[in-house]
PDB file of C-alpha atoms in Angstrom:
ATOM      1  CA  GLN F 933       1.947   1.015   6.781  1.00 39.00           C
ATOM      2  CA  ASP F 934       1.810   1.714   3.047  1.00 42.00           C
ATOM      3  CA  ASP F 935      -1.028  -0.781   2.590  1.00 47.00           C
ATOM      4  CA  THR F 936      -2.964   0.844   5.431  1.00 48.00           C
ATOM      5  CA  ASN F 937      -2.602   4.290   3.853  1.00 53.00           C
ATOM      6  CA  LYS F 938      -3.739   2.934   0.502  1.00 54.00           C
ATOM      7  CA  LEU F 939      -6.902   1.545   2.072  1.00 57.00           C
ATOM      8  CA  LYS F 940      -7.622   4.860   3.776  1.00 68.00           C
ATOM      9  CA  ASN F 941      -7.873   6.479   0.366  1.00 73.00           C
ATOM     10  CA  TYR F 942      -9.377   3.456  -1.398  1.00 80.00           C
ATOM     11  CA  GLN F 943     -12.223   4.113  -3.792  1.00 83.00           C
ATOM     12  CA  SER F 944     -13.190   2.025  -6.792  1.00 82.00           C
ATOM     13  CA  LYS F 945     -16.196   2.183  -9.074  1.00 83.00           C
ATOM     14  CA  PHE F 946     -15.874  -1.583  -9.426  1.00 77.00           C
ATOM     15  CA  ASP F 947     -16.664  -2.012  -5.725  1.00 86.00           C
ATOM     16  CA  ALA F 948     -19.448   0.604  -5.638  1.00 91.00           C
ATOM     17  CA  LEU F 949     -22.934  -0.928  -5.574  1.00 94.00           C
ATOM     18  CA  SER F 950     -25.942   0.119  -7.614  1.00 93.00           C
ATOM     19  CA  SER F 951     -28.872   1.707  -5.786  1.00 92.00           C
ATOM     20  CA  THR F 952     -30.928  -1.396  -6.561  1.00 92.00           C
ATOM     21  CA  ARG F 953     -28.412  -3.684  -4.895  1.00 94.00           C
ATOM     22  CA  ILE F 954     -28.100  -1.426  -1.844  1.00 95.00           C
ATOM     23  CA  GLN F 955     -31.879  -1.443  -1.494  1.00 94.00           C
ATOM     24  CA  GLN F 956     -31.912  -5.240  -1.691  1.00 94.00           C
ATOM     25  CA  LYS F 957     -29.490  -5.371   1.224  1.00 96.00           C
ATOM     26  CA  LEU F 958     -31.503  -2.884   3.287  1.00 97.00           C
ATOM     27  CA  ALA F 959     -34.629  -4.971   2.691  1.00 95.00           C
ATOM     28  CA  ASN F 960     -33.114  -7.650   4.967  1.00 95.00           C
ATOM     29  CA  LEU F 961     -33.703  -5.451   8.019  1.00 97.00           C
ATOM     30  CA  PRO F 962     -37.210  -5.068   9.461  1.00 97.00           C
ATOM     31  CA  VAL F 963     -38.065  -1.828  11.241  1.00 98.00           C
ATOM     32  CA  PHE F 964     -41.042  -0.990  13.432  1.00 98.00           C
ATOM     33  CA  TYR F 965     -42.968   2.265  13.567  1.00 97.00           C
ATOM     34  CA  ILE F 966     -45.904   3.644  15.514  1.00 97.00           C
ATOM     35  CA  ALA F 967     -48.952   4.329  13.346  1.00 95.00           C
ATOM     36  CA  LYS F 968     -51.869   6.588  14.214  1.00 89.00           C
ATOM     37  CA  ASP F 969     -54.627   8.076  12.040  1.00 87.00           C
ATOM     38  CA  GLY F 970     -52.899   7.170   8.779  1.00 86.00           C
ATOM     39  CA  GLY F 971     -49.608   8.720   9.824  1.00 91.00           C
ATOM     40  CA  MET F 972     -46.427   7.522  11.503  1.00 95.00           C
ATOM     41  CA  GLN F 973     -44.457   8.896  14.423  1.00 94.00           C
ATOM     42  CA  GLU F 974     -40.934  10.194  13.895  1.00 95.00           C
ATOM     43  CA  ASN F 975     -39.031   7.445  15.717  1.00 96.00           C
ATOM     44  CA  ILE F 976     -38.478   4.231  13.762  1.00 97.00           C
ATOM     45  CA  TYR F 977     -37.299   1.265  15.809  1.00 97.00           C
ATOM     46  CA  PHE F 978     -35.190  -1.809  15.114  1.00 97.00           C
ATOM     47  CA  SER F 979     -36.611  -3.449  18.247  1.00 97.00           C
ATOM     48  CA  TYR F 980     -40.282  -4.485  18.386  1.00 97.00           C
ATOM     49  CA  SER F 981     -40.133  -4.399  22.177  1.00 95.00           C
ATOM     50  CA  ASP F 982     -38.862  -0.808  22.194  1.00 95.00           C
ATOM     51  CA  ALA F 983     -41.555   0.258  19.725  1.00 96.00           C
ATOM     52  CA  THR F 984     -44.267  -1.384  21.815  1.00 94.00           C
ATOM     53  CA  LYS F 985     -43.095   0.412  24.955  1.00 93.00           C
ATOM     54  CA  ALA F 986     -43.139   3.730  23.112  1.00 92.00           C
ATOM     55  CA  ALA F 987     -46.672   3.197  21.783  1.00 91.00           C
ATOM     56  CA  SER F 988     -48.358   4.344  24.978  1.00 76.00           C
ATOM     57  CA  SER F 989     -51.674   5.456  23.518  1.00 67.00           C
ATOM     58  CA  GLY F 990     -54.376   2.874  22.941  1.00 71.00           C
ATOM     59  CA  GLU F 991     -55.034   4.449  19.546  1.00 78.00           C
ATOM     60  CA  SER F 992     -51.435   3.883  18.439  1.00 89.00           C
ATOM     61  CA  VAL F 993     -50.467   0.659  16.675  1.00 93.00           C
ATOM     62  CA  VAL F 994     -46.991  -0.789  16.074  1.00 96.00           C
ATOM     63  CA  LYS F 995     -46.500  -1.747  12.436  1.00 96.00           C
ATOM     64  CA  VAL F 996     -43.588  -3.149  10.463  1.00 97.00           C
ATOM     65  CA  THR F 997     -41.828  -2.358   7.212  1.00 97.00           C
ATOM     66  CA  THR F 998     -38.284  -2.861   5.934  1.00 97.00           C
ATOM     67  CA  LEU F 999     -35.355  -0.452   6.004  1.00 97.00           C
ATOM     68  CA  ASP F1000     -35.252  -0.039   2.213  1.00 96.00           C
ATOM     69  CA  GLN F1001     -38.728   1.527   2.344  1.00 95.00           C
ATOM     70  CA  ILE F1002     -37.731   4.366   4.660  1.00 96.00           C
ATOM     71  CA  MET F1003     -33.930   4.847   4.693  1.00 96.00           C
ATOM     72  CA  TYR F1004     -33.437   7.058   1.668  1.00 95.00           C
ATOM     73  CA  PRO F1005     -36.776   8.881   1.375  1.00 94.00           C
ATOM     74  CA  LEU F1006     -37.420   9.555   5.081  1.00 95.00           C
ATOM     75  CA  ILE F1007     -34.152   9.219   7.035  1.00 95.00           C
ATOM     76  CA  LEU F1008     -31.641  10.595   4.519  1.00 93.00           C
ATOM     77  CA  LYS F1009     -34.250  12.619   2.614  1.00 91.00           C
ATOM     78  CA  ARG F1010     -32.765  11.733  -0.747  1.00 89.00           C
ATOM     79  CA  GLU F1011     -35.171  11.482  -3.628  1.00 78.00           C
ATOM     80  CA  GLY F1012     -34.863   9.041  -6.489  1.00 77.00           C
ATOM     81  CA  MET F1013     -33.501   6.050  -4.552  1.00 79.00           C
ATOM     82  CA  PHE F1014     -36.915   4.618  -3.711  1.00 85.00           C
ATOM     83  CA  LYS F1015     -40.415   4.717  -5.108  1.00 85.00           C
ATOM     84  CA  PRO F1016     -43.319   3.286  -3.083  1.00 88.00           C
ATOM     85  CA  THR F1017     -44.641  -0.065  -4.248  1.00 86.00           C
ATOM     86  CA  ALA F1018     -47.696  -2.175  -3.479  1.00 86.00           C
ATOM     87  CA  ALA F1019     -45.766  -3.543  -0.490  1.00 87.00           C
ATOM     88  CA  THR F1020     -45.207  -0.080   1.016  1.00 93.00           C
ATOM     89  CA  PRO F1021     -47.455   0.491   4.070  1.00 94.00           C
ATOM     90  CA  ILE F1022     -49.953   3.332   3.680  1.00 94.00           C
ATOM     91  CA  GLU F1023     -48.408   5.302   6.556  1.00 95.00           C
ATOM     92  CA  VAL F1024     -45.003   5.174   4.873  1.00 95.00           C
ATOM     93  CA  LYS F1025     -46.520   6.234   1.536  1.00 94.00           C
ATOM     94  CA  ASN F1026     -48.204   9.186   3.235  1.00 94.00           C
ATOM     95  CA  ALA F1027     -44.966  10.177   4.979  1.00 94.00           C
ATOM     96  CA  ILE F1028     -42.991  10.064   1.711  1.00 93.00           C
ATOM     97  CA  ALA F1029     -45.680  12.014  -0.150  1.00 91.00           C
ATOM     98  CA  SER F1030     -45.588  14.811   2.427  1.00 90.00           C
ATOM     99  CA  SER F1031     -41.836  14.753   3.110  1.00 85.00           C
ATOM    100  CA  SER F1032     -41.061  17.740   0.879  1.00 80.00           C
ATOM    101  CA  SER F1033     -43.698  19.925   2.497  1.00 80.00           C
ATOM    102  CA  THR F1034     -43.192  19.058   6.155  1.00 80.00           C
ATOM    103  CA  SER F1035     -40.473  19.677   8.715  1.00 83.00           C
ATOM    104  CA  THR F1036     -40.890  16.237  10.281  1.00 89.00           C
ATOM    105  CA  THR F1037     -37.538  14.600  11.022  1.00 93.00           C
ATOM    106  CA  TYR F1038     -37.612  10.816  11.081  1.00 96.00           C
ATOM    107  CA  LYS F1039     -35.030   9.049  13.218  1.00 96.00           C
ATOM    108  CA  LEU F1040     -33.755   5.475  13.478  1.00 97.00           C
ATOM    109  CA  VAL F1041     -33.649   4.153  17.039  1.00 96.00           C
ATOM    110  CA  PRO F1042     -31.208   1.302  17.811  1.00 95.00           C
ATOM    111  CA  SER F1043     -32.251  -1.344  20.332  1.00 95.00           C
ATOM    112  CA  ALA F1044     -31.355  -0.842  23.979  1.00 92.00           C
ATOM    113  CA  ALA F1045     -28.897  -3.746  23.647  1.00 93.00           C
ATOM    114  CA  ALA F1046     -27.201  -2.112  20.648  1.00 95.00           C
ATOM    115  CA  VAL F1047     -26.805   1.159  22.559  1.00 92.00           C
ATOM    116  CA  THR F1048     -25.112  -0.725  25.393  1.00 93.00           C
ATOM    117  CA  ASP F1049     -22.927  -2.628  22.916  1.00 93.00           C
ATOM    118  CA  ALA F1050     -21.801   0.644  21.326  1.00 91.00           C
ATOM    119  CA  LYS F1051     -20.842   2.089  24.716  1.00 91.00           C
ATOM    120  CA  ASP F1052     -19.005  -1.081  25.742  1.00 92.00           C
ATOM    121  CA  THR F1053     -16.975  -1.109  22.527  1.00 89.00           C
ATOM    122  CA  GLY F1054     -16.240   2.612  22.575  1.00 89.00           C
ATOM    123  CA  THR F1055     -18.088   3.152  19.311  1.00 88.00           C
ATOM    124  CA  THR F1056     -18.644   6.810  18.488  1.00 86.00           C
ATOM    125  CA  LEU F1057     -21.750   7.456  16.417  1.00 88.00           C
ATOM    126  CA  LYS F1058     -23.034  10.449  14.519  1.00 87.00           C
ATOM    127  CA  GLU F1059     -26.479  11.746  15.397  1.00 85.00           C
ATOM    128  CA  GLY F1060     -29.089   9.287  14.109  1.00 87.00           C
ATOM    129  CA  ASP F1061     -26.557   6.602  13.163  1.00 94.00           C
ATOM    130  CA  ILE F1062     -26.859   2.916  14.082  1.00 96.00           C
ATOM    131  CA  PRO F1063     -24.021   0.702  15.383  1.00 96.00           C
ATOM    132  CA  LEU F1064     -23.216  -2.494  13.487  1.00 97.00           C
ATOM    133  CA  PHE F1065     -21.089  -5.394  14.701  1.00 96.00           C
ATOM    134  CA  SER F1066     -19.026  -7.920  12.776  1.00 96.00           C
ATOM    135  CA  ILE F1067     -16.941 -10.820  13.988  1.00 95.00           C
ATOM    136  CA  ALA F1068     -13.401 -11.411  12.737  1.00 93.00           C
ATOM    137  CA  ARG F1069     -13.153 -14.540  10.568  1.00 91.00           C
ATOM    138  CA  LEU F1070     -16.930 -15.035  10.492  1.00 93.00           C
ATOM    139  CA  ALA F1071     -18.441 -15.440   7.032  1.00 92.00           C
ATOM    140  CA  PHE F1072     -21.375 -17.323   5.580  1.00 90.00           C
ATOM    141  CA  ALA F1073     -21.812 -18.920   2.170  1.00 86.00           C
ATOM    142  CA  GLY F1074     -23.852 -16.613  -0.014  1.00 81.00           C
ATOM    143  CA  SER F1075     -25.552 -17.145  -3.348  1.00 77.00           C
ATOM    144  CA  GLY F1076     -23.286 -18.565  -6.005  1.00 77.00           C
ATOM    145  CA  GLY F1077     -20.798 -19.676  -3.363  1.00 79.00           C
ATOM    146  CA  GLN F1078     -19.608 -16.127  -2.726  1.00 83.00           C
ATOM    147  CA  PRO F1079     -18.612 -15.370   0.888  1.00 90.00           C
ATOM    148  CA  GLN F1080     -21.037 -13.236   2.842  1.00 94.00           C
ATOM    149  CA  VAL F1081     -19.760 -11.086   5.704  1.00 95.00           C
ATOM    150  CA  PRO F1082     -22.544 -10.499   8.242  1.00 97.00           C
ATOM    151  CA  LEU F1083     -23.127  -7.182   9.973  1.00 98.00           C
ATOM    152  CA  PHE F1084     -25.257  -7.600  13.091  1.00 97.00           C
ATOM    153  CA  LEU F1085     -27.455  -5.025  14.808  1.00 97.00           C
ATOM    154  CA  GLU F1086     -26.506  -6.509  18.175  1.00 96.00           C
ATOM    155  CA  ARG F1087     -23.177  -7.896  19.316  1.00 95.00           C
ATOM    156  CA  ALA F1088     -24.726 -10.965  20.987  1.00 95.00           C
ATOM    157  CA  ASP F1089     -26.095 -12.250  17.674  1.00 95.00           C
ATOM    158  CA  GLY F1090     -22.628 -12.136  16.134  1.00 95.00           C
ATOM    159  CA  VAL F1091     -21.011 -13.912  19.074  1.00 94.00           C
ATOM    160  CA  THR F1092     -23.744 -16.572  19.039  1.00 93.00           C
ATOM    161  CA  SER F1093     -23.251 -17.197  15.313  1.00 93.00           C
ATOM    162  CA  TYR F1094     -19.513 -17.533  15.843  1.00 93.00           C
ATOM    163  CA  THR F1095     -20.004 -20.046  18.668  1.00 92.00           C
ATOM    164  CA  ARG F1096     -22.481 -22.106  16.623  1.00 90.00           C
ATOM    165  CA  LEU F1097     -19.791 -22.656  14.019  1.00 85.00           C
ATOM    166  CA  GLY F1098     -17.850 -24.590  16.650  1.00 81.00           C
ATOM    167  CA  LYS F1099     -15.249 -21.917  17.258  1.00 77.00           C
ATOM    168  CA  SER F1100     -13.535 -22.434  20.610  1.00 78.00           C
ATOM    169  CA  ASP F1101     -11.624 -19.146  20.756  1.00 87.00           C
ATOM    170  CA  GLU F1102     -13.171 -15.885  21.875  1.00 90.00           C
ATOM    171  CA  ALA F1103     -14.950 -13.919  19.182  1.00 92.00           C
ATOM    172  CA  VAL F1104     -13.181 -10.720  18.132  1.00 94.00           C
ATOM    173  CA  VAL F1105     -15.869  -8.056  17.731  1.00 94.00           C
ATOM    174  CA  ARG F1106     -15.413  -5.205  15.259  1.00 94.00           C
ATOM    175  CA  THR F1107     -17.684  -2.200  15.009  1.00 94.00           C
ATOM    176  CA  THR F1108     -18.874   0.101  12.274  1.00 94.00           C
ATOM    177  CA  SER F1109     -22.080   1.997  11.610  1.00 96.00           C
ATOM    178  CA  LEU F1110     -24.963   1.968   9.170  1.00 97.00           C
ATOM    179  CA  LEU F1111     -24.155   5.366   7.639  1.00 96.00           C
ATOM    180  CA  ASP F1112     -20.487   4.447   7.159  1.00 95.00           C
ATOM    181  CA  VAL F1113     -21.399   1.167   5.459  1.00 96.00           C
ATOM    182  CA  LEU F1114     -23.920   2.841   3.162  1.00 97.00           C
ATOM    183  CA  ASP F1115     -21.323   5.436   2.207  1.00 95.00           C
ATOM    184  CA  SER F1116     -18.843   2.654   1.400  1.00 95.00           C
ATOM    185  CA  MET F1117     -21.424   0.833  -0.695  1.00 96.00           C
ATOM    186  CA  GLU F1118     -22.321   3.970  -2.646  1.00 95.00           C
ATOM    187  CA  ARG F1119     -18.740   5.093  -3.310  1.00 94.00           C
ATOM    188  CA  GLY F1120     -16.864   1.770  -3.285  1.00 93.00           C
ATOM    189  CA  THR F1121     -14.498   2.790  -0.491  1.00 91.00           C
ATOM    190  CA  ARG F1122     -13.978  -0.724   0.869  1.00 89.00           C
ATOM    191  CA  PRO F1123     -12.666  -3.684  -1.115  1.00 88.00           C
ATOM    192  CA  ALA F1124     -15.405  -6.289  -1.647  1.00 89.00           C
ATOM    193  CA  VAL F1125     -17.999  -4.145   0.140  1.00 93.00           C
ATOM    194  CA  GLY F1126     -20.647  -6.058  -1.796  1.00 93.00           C
ATOM    195  CA  GLN F1127     -20.019  -9.070   0.445  1.00 95.00           C
ATOM    196  CA  LEU F1128     -21.434  -7.254   3.465  1.00 96.00           C
ATOM    197  CA  GLU F1129     -24.955  -8.280   4.498  1.00 97.00           C
ATOM    198  CA  PHE F1130     -27.183  -6.866   7.241  1.00 97.00           C
ATOM    199  CA  TYR F1131     -28.613  -9.190   9.895  1.00 96.00           C
ATOM    200  CA  GLY F1132     -31.383  -8.149  12.272  1.00 95.00           C
ATOM    201  CA  ASN F1133     -32.015  -9.523  15.730  1.00 95.00           C
ATOM    202  CA  ALA F1134     -33.466 -13.028  15.339  1.00 92.00           C
ATOM    203  CA  GLU F1135     -36.497 -12.417  17.557  1.00 95.00           C
ATOM    204  CA  ASP F1136     -37.351  -9.184  15.788  1.00 96.00           C
ATOM    205  CA  VAL F1137     -37.032 -10.825  12.368  1.00 96.00           C
ATOM    206  CA  LEU F1138     -39.457 -13.579  13.400  1.00 95.00           C
ATOM    207  CA  LYS F1139     -41.870 -11.020  14.851  1.00 96.00           C
ATOM    208  CA  ALA F1140     -41.670  -8.992  11.639  1.00 96.00           C
ATOM    209  CA  ASP F1141     -42.527 -12.090   9.571  1.00 95.00           C
ATOM    210  CA  GLU F1142     -45.508 -12.741  11.808  1.00 95.00           C
ATOM    211  CA  MET F1143     -46.726  -9.140  11.582  1.00 93.00           C
ATOM    212  CA  SER F1144     -46.200  -8.900   7.811  1.00 90.00           C
ATOM    213  CA  SER F1145     -48.490 -11.851   7.187  1.00 82.00           C
ATOM    214  CA  SER F1146     -51.343 -10.238   9.156  1.00 78.00           C
ATOM    215  CA  GLN F1147     -50.794  -6.554   8.364  1.00 70.00           C
TER     216      GLN F1147
END
């Protein structure tokens, strides 16, 4: 009980991550947006399929970027964490440039599967938050031999990874959310929070690679 209470109030500058490192982690997640006439619509999708369904107009085009490009400047509306680069799509640059003078509210949209997963696991989310799923005792080898604890956008990807490791017992799924994890990374409120890594849906990651090479 004492250890649990200590963790509730845990905060250490030694576990807090720099903005650069947080951005590197966010860059692992592709996101899809609907572009039209040099601008982008408010909803930003983790699922290519969902974005395609939403792009009803023939003049609208689904494009891809990464979460680091839009999370802080457009979703959280916090300046200073990100500056557009040569890799930033023109629609995202335009949205960031006009963010201080417009009332547009950009919103992350989880995949339909993730929404179902959140309901099934009883996960309560704040408005605009995204569910994340981890599997107990599942870790990968990261750079330098450090353990890497994966956070999946969809529960099925975590369970599949667990099964591929030859585990015969049932995967124990744990839930958290994107905003909670980012808060922990910024303030160091979880021990070894730097070991957490974001993993997108495999099909969406492959589609994003394909689109990035032709965009």
